[in-house]
XYZ file of C-alpha atoms in Angstrom:
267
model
C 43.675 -27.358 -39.289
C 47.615 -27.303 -39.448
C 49.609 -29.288 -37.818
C 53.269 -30.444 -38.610
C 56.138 -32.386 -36.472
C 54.312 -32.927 -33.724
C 56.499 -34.498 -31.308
C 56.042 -38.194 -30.164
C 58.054 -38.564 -26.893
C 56.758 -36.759 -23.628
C 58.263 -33.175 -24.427
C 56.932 -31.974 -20.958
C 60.153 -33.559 -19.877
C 63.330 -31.722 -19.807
C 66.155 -33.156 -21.611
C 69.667 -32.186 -20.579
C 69.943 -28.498 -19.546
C 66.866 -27.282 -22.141
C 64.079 -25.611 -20.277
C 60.650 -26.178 -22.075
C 57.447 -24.706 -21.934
C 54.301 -24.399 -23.793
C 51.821 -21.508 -24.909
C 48.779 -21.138 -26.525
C 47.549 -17.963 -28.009
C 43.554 -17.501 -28.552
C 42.814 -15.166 -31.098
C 39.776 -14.166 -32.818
C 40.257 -16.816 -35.944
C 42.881 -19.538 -34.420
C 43.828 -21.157 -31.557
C 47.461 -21.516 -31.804
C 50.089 -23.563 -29.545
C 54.011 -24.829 -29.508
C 56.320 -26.150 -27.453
C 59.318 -22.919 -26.488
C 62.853 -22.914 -25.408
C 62.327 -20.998 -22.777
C 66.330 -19.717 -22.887
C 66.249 -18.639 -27.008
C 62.611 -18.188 -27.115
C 62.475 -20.255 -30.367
C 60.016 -22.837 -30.921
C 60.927 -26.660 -30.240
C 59.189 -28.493 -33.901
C 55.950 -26.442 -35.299
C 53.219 -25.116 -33.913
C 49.606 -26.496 -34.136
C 47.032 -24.653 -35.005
C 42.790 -25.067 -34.519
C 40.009 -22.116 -35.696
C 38.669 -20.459 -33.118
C 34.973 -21.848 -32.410
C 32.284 -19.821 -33.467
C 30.943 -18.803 -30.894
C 33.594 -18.603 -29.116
C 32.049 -19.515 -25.868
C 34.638 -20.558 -22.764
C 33.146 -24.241 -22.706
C 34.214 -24.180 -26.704
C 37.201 -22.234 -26.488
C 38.845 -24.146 -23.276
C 37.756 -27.646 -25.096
C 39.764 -26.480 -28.567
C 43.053 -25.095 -26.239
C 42.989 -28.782 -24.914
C 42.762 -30.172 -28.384
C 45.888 -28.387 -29.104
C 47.836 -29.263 -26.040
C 47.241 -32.847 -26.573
C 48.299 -32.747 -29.761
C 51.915 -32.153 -28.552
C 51.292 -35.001 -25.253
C 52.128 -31.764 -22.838
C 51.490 -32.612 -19.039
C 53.455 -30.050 -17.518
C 52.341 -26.011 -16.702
C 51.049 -23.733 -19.160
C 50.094 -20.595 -20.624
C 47.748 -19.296 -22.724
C 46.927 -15.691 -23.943
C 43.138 -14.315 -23.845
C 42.197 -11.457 -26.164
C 41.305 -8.880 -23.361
C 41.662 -8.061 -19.568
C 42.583 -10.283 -17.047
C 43.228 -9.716 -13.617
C 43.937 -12.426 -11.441
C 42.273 -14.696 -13.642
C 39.026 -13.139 -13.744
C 37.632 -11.780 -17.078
C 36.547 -8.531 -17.928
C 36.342 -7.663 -20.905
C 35.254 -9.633 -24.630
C 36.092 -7.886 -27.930
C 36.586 -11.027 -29.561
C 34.960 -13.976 -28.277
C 31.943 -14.322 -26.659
C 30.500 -12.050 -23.971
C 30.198 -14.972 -21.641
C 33.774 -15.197 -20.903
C 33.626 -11.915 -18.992
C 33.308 -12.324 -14.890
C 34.751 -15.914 -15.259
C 38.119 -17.619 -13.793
C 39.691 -18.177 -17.150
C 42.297 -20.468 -15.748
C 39.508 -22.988 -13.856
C 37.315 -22.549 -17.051
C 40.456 -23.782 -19.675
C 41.929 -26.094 -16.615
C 38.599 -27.983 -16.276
C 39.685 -29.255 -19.889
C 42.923 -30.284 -19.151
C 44.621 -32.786 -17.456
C 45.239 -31.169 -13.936
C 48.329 -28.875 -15.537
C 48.785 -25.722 -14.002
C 47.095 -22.807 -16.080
C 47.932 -19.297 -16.390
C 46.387 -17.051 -18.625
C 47.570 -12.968 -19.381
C 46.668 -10.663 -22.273
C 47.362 -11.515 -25.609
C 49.418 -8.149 -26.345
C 51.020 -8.550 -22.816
C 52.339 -12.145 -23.704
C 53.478 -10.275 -27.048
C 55.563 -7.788 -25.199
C 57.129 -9.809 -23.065
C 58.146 -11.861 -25.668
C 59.336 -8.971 -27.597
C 61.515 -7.530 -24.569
C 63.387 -10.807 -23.936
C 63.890 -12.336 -26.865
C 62.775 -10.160 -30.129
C 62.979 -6.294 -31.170
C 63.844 -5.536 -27.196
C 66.194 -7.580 -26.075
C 69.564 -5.501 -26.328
C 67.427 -2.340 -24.713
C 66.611 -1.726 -20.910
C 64.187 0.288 -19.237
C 60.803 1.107 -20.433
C 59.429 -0.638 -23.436
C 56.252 -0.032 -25.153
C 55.066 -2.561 -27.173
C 51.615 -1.632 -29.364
C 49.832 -4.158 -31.897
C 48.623 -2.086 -35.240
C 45.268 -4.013 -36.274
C 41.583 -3.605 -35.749
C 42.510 -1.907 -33.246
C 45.309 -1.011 -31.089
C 47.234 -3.247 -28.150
C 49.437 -2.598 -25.353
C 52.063 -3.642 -23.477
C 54.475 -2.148 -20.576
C 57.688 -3.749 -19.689
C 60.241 -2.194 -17.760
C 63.528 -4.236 -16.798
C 61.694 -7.345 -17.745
C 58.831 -6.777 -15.693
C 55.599 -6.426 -17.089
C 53.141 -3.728 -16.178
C 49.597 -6.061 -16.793
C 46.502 -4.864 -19.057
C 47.461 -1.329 -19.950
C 45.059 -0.399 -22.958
C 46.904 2.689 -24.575
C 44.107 1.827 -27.805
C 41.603 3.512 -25.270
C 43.079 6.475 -24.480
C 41.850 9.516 -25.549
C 43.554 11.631 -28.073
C 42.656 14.559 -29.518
C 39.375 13.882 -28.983
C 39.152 10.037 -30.104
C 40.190 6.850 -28.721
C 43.778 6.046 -30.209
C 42.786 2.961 -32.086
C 39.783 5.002 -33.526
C 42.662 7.464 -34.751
C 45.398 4.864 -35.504
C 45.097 1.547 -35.883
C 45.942 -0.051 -39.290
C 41.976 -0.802 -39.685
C 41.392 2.996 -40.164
C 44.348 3.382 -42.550
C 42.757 0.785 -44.587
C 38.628 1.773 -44.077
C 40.155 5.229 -45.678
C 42.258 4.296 -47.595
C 45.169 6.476 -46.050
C 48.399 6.703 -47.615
C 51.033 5.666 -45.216
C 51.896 9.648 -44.929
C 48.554 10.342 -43.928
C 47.966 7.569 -41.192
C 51.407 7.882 -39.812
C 50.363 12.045 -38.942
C 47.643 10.064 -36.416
C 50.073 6.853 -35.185
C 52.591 9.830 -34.746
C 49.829 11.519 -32.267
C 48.965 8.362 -30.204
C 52.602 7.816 -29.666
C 53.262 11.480 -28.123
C 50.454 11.300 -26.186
C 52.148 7.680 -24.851
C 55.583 9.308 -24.528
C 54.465 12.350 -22.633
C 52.226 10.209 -19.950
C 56.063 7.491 -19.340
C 58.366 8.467 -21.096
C 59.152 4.846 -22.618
C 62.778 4.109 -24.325
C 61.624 2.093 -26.690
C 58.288 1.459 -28.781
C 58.237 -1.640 -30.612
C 55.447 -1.861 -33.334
C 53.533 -5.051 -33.574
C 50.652 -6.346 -35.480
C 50.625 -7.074 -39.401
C 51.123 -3.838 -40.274
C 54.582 -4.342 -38.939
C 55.843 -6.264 -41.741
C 56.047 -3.116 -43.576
C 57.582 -1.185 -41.538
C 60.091 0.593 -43.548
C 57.394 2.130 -45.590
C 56.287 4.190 -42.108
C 58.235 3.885 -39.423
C 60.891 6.385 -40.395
C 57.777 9.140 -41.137
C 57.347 9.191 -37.382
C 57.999 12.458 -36.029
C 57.930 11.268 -32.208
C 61.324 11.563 -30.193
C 61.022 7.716 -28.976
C 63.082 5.168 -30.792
C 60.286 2.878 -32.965
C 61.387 -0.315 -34.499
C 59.506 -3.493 -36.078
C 58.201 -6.634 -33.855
C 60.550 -9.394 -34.439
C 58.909 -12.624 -33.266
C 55.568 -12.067 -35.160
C 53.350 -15.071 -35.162
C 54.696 -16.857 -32.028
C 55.404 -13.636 -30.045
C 51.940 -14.700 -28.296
C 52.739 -18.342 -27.908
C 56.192 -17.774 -26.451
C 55.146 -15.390 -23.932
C 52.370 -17.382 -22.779
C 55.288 -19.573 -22.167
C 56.953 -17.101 -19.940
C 54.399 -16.395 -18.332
C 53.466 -19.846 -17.089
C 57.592 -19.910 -16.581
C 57.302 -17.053 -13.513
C 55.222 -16.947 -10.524
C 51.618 -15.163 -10.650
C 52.655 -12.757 -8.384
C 54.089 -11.002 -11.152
C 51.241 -10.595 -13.882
């Protein structure tokens, strides 16, 4: 458990011209939340973090999200990231946590929880990506921006002119035979033991595959991967610009922010 400067006074209320909100992102080994400035993106004190229940079944999930919402005294509208598809709040998919989750309102299931806040819940990658477009490695670019995660296996997220195209899955697509993240994510660099040479020949192919299908401006390379990024980045051959994730570790909890921040009608 980790937990530091909580804040003590109602930060659900605005003070002065400071727009708040508050996102949790649900990974596969911590829950993680934080109060955002919703005009700099930063985060307002620390973030708190809880391990993920094992299993992590919605009833155990949505109880620990609460835990960490209360620990900041939030009463106002928030997001939270989910580690798979969502569409319109329904579940469909479970890589990470527990099967059950999938054909459930994820929203009523986490609200239920709570204290009658508002809930809405998006991809984990897509809250990355927005994050990333506004306030990180995208912000001074416009048009189409691609962000992907580099880890077990391979995220996605569209955002064009700030508005995000929901629940792509670019690690599924086929290239050359294999799904990308089978090809490219930093999981098979590492279960081969790949020099970054060698794996950046396959990340190379998944991102021409992606750039002949959109034709993105920008890709913006995510996961932990990313932290090195000087040591493979510039060995892409593709013709789209690539550069490093910026936000990192809250790029999930500040777009869950956003997200709550906008109407549904546009996730």
């Amino acid at each position: 458990m980790t937990a530091t400067d909580s804040p003590t006074a109602d930060p659900s209320t605005n003070g002065g011209s400071q727009r708040r909100g508050f996102g949790v992102d649900v990974g596969g080994s911590g829950v993680k939340g934080g109060i955002v400035d919703l005009d700099t993106g930063q985060l307002i004190g620390e973030r708190f973090k809880l391990a993920t229940p094992q299993p992590a079944t919605p009833d155990a999930v949505a109880k620990t999200i609460a835990a960490v919402v209360k620990e900041f005294g939030w009463t106002d509208k928030l997001g939270v990231t989910y580690p798979g598809v969502v569409t319109n709040g329904i579940v469909h998919t479970a890589a990470n946590v527990d099967k059950a989750w999938i054909g459930l309102n994820a929203p009523e299931v986490i609200g239920a929880q709570l204290d009658g806040q508002p809930v809405t819940v998006l991809n984990d990658a897509d809250a990355a990506g927005l994050a990333e477009e506004k306030f990180g490695a995208g912000k001074d670019n416009t048009g189409v921006i691609v962000l992907l995660t580099f880890g077990t296996g391979i995220g996605s997220a569209v955002i064009h002119n700030g508005v995000l195209l929901p629940n792509t899955e670019f690690g599924h697509l086929e290239v050359g035979g294999k799904e990308a993240e089978h090809r490219a994510a930093s999981s098979v660099k590492e279960r081969k033991g790949w020099s970054y040479e060698r794996w950046t020949q396959e990340v190379t192919k998944v991102l021409v595959a992606i750039e002949n299908a959109i034709w993105p401006d920008l890709f913006i390379a995510g996961g932990g991967i990313s932290r090195k990024a000087d040591k493979w980045v510039p060995l892409l051959k593709n013709r789209t610009p690539v550069v490093a994730a910026a936000l990192q570790n809250t790029a999930g909890i500040v777009g869950a922010a956003m997200a709550a921040d906008v109407t549904a009608t546009t996730l």
